Amino acid sequence: MRTREATAERGKNAQRGTDLEPADEREPGTGQDRDGNRATDQGRVTDQERIAERLLRSTAARSYDPELDINWAAPPEPDKVFLPPHRSSLYGTSLYERLSPQQRRELGKHEAASVAGTGIWLEFILLRLLANLAYQGDPASRHVQYALAEIAEECRHSTMFARMIEWMGTPRYRPPRLVQRLGKMLPTVAYGPAMWGAILIGEELTDRYQREMVTDESVQPLIRMVNRIHIMEEARHIGFARAELARSAAKLSRAELPYHRALIGRTAYIVARNLISPEVYRSVGLDPEYAHRVALANPAHQETIRFGGEKIVAFLTGAGLVGAPGTYWWRKSYLLP
Ligand SMILES: [Fe+2]
Ligand SMILES: [Fe+2]
């Protein structure tokens, strides 16, 4: 049961960083049959149910309530940044060199807010995908029950990111209208590997940056705490989605493969390109269109995008889902060299 005391204790654990590497949740499928597993699939406990059972147990043992675990009343610390400077989209450009230290910190704050705003948008799409899965499945299965548990966590994450944006005092950045419309279509057009691939791209890119920031003491403690909570709970989501992707990819016919590769490539491009809204540059008096062009041509920014995608690109490549006709979008996104 979630209690104020238990949650506060978990919060302390998160602040100590003890739960940062739940490696057991990264490689699902190795769990043993334990008491409490349900028999399905003509009497056998399926792998799918075993994984969901383990993730449900982990969710019950380790989850957070950002309303209680984060001290939202603490003001930003004046000597801490909101984003490590080397992850700023203009880092290393002459435009960046001309900014004062205060302007660089301000730009980093707006870029962090933009990533969080896009994160909320991605979580809203994910909620619809998971709700579809629950709608079509058996509510008595651990698989659907875990989808429901993940929905509950994503609801708390979106509130947490929204409160973080509010705490930073920046606008709520979000992708342009056309991209929002495409996002709305995703639950209708994506199924199987394309659906799980899209979910993983959204989750793993941000996870990579959050893991880097969480140990960086120059970053605002509140942001590090937000990241800590997100990393730990996302480890379960990523484990679940990777297992589902592997299962659905194994059933894919040759004829279906190009569709999934194209959709995943297009999604990767949309996610990578919409993490930083061009509007953020207004915060330091730069022309959004011009600064956006400079950022896209900036090798350091391209490297940051590649860094974000390194693990998920390797995983999707291994699953045979990176390739023609999606390669064009992977390259255009800078996720592939
Ligand atoms: Fe999340
Ligand atoms: Fe997630």
Coordinates of N, CA and C in Angstrom, one line a residue, residues 10-12 14-15 64 69-70 160 214 220-230:
R10 N 11.0 5.5 0.4 CA 11.4 5.2 -1.0 C 12.1 6.4 -1.6
G11 N 11.6 7.6 -1.3 CA 12.2 8.8 -1.8 C 13.6 9.0 -1.3
K12 N 13.9 8.6 -0.1 CA 15.2 8.7 0.4 C 16.1 7.7 -0.3
A14 N 15.7 6.8 -3.3 CA 16.0 7.3 -4.7 C 17.1 8.4 -4.6
Q15 N 17.0 9.2 -3.5 CA 17.9 10.3 -3.4 C 19.3 9.8 -3.2
Y64 N 7.1 5.4 -6.9 CA 7.2 6.7 -6.3 C 5.9 7.5 -6.5
D69 N 7.4 12.6 -2.9 CA 8.8 12.4 -2.9 C 9.7 13.5 -3.4
I70 N 9.0 14.6 -4.0 CA 9.8 15.7 -4.5 C 9.4 16.9 -3.7
M160 N 4.4 14.8 -13.0 CA 5.7 15.2 -12.5 C 6.5 16.2 -13.4
V214 N 21.7 12.3 -13.9 CA 21.4 12.0 -12.5 C 22.6 11.9 -11.6
Q220 N 20.6 20.9 -11.1 CA 19.6 21.2 -10.0 C 19.2 19.9 -9.4
P221 N 19.3 19.8 -8.0 CA 18.9 18.6 -7.3 C 17.4 18.1 -7.6
L222 N 16.5 19.1 -7.8 CA 15.1 18.7 -8.1 C 15.1 17.9 -9.4
I223 N 15.8 18.4 -10.4 CA 15.8 17.8 -11.7 C 16.4 16.4 -11.6
R224 N 17.5 16.3 -10.8 CA 18.1 15.0 -10.7 C 17.2 14.0 -10.0
M225 N 16.4 14.5 -9.1 CA 15.4 13.6 -8.4 C 14.3 13.2 -9.3
V226 N 13.8 14.1 -10.2 CA 12.8 13.8 -11.2 C 13.4 12.7 -12.1
N227 N 14.6 12.8 -12.5 CA 15.3 11.9 -13.4 C 15.4 10.5 -12.7
R228 N 15.8 10.5 -11.4 CA 16.0 9.3 -10.7 C 14.7 8.5 -10.6
I229 N 13.6 9.1 -10.3 CA 12.3 8.5 -10.3 C 12.0 7.9 -11.6
H230 N 12.2 8.7 -12.7 CA 11.8 8.3 -14.0 C 12.6 7.1 -14.5

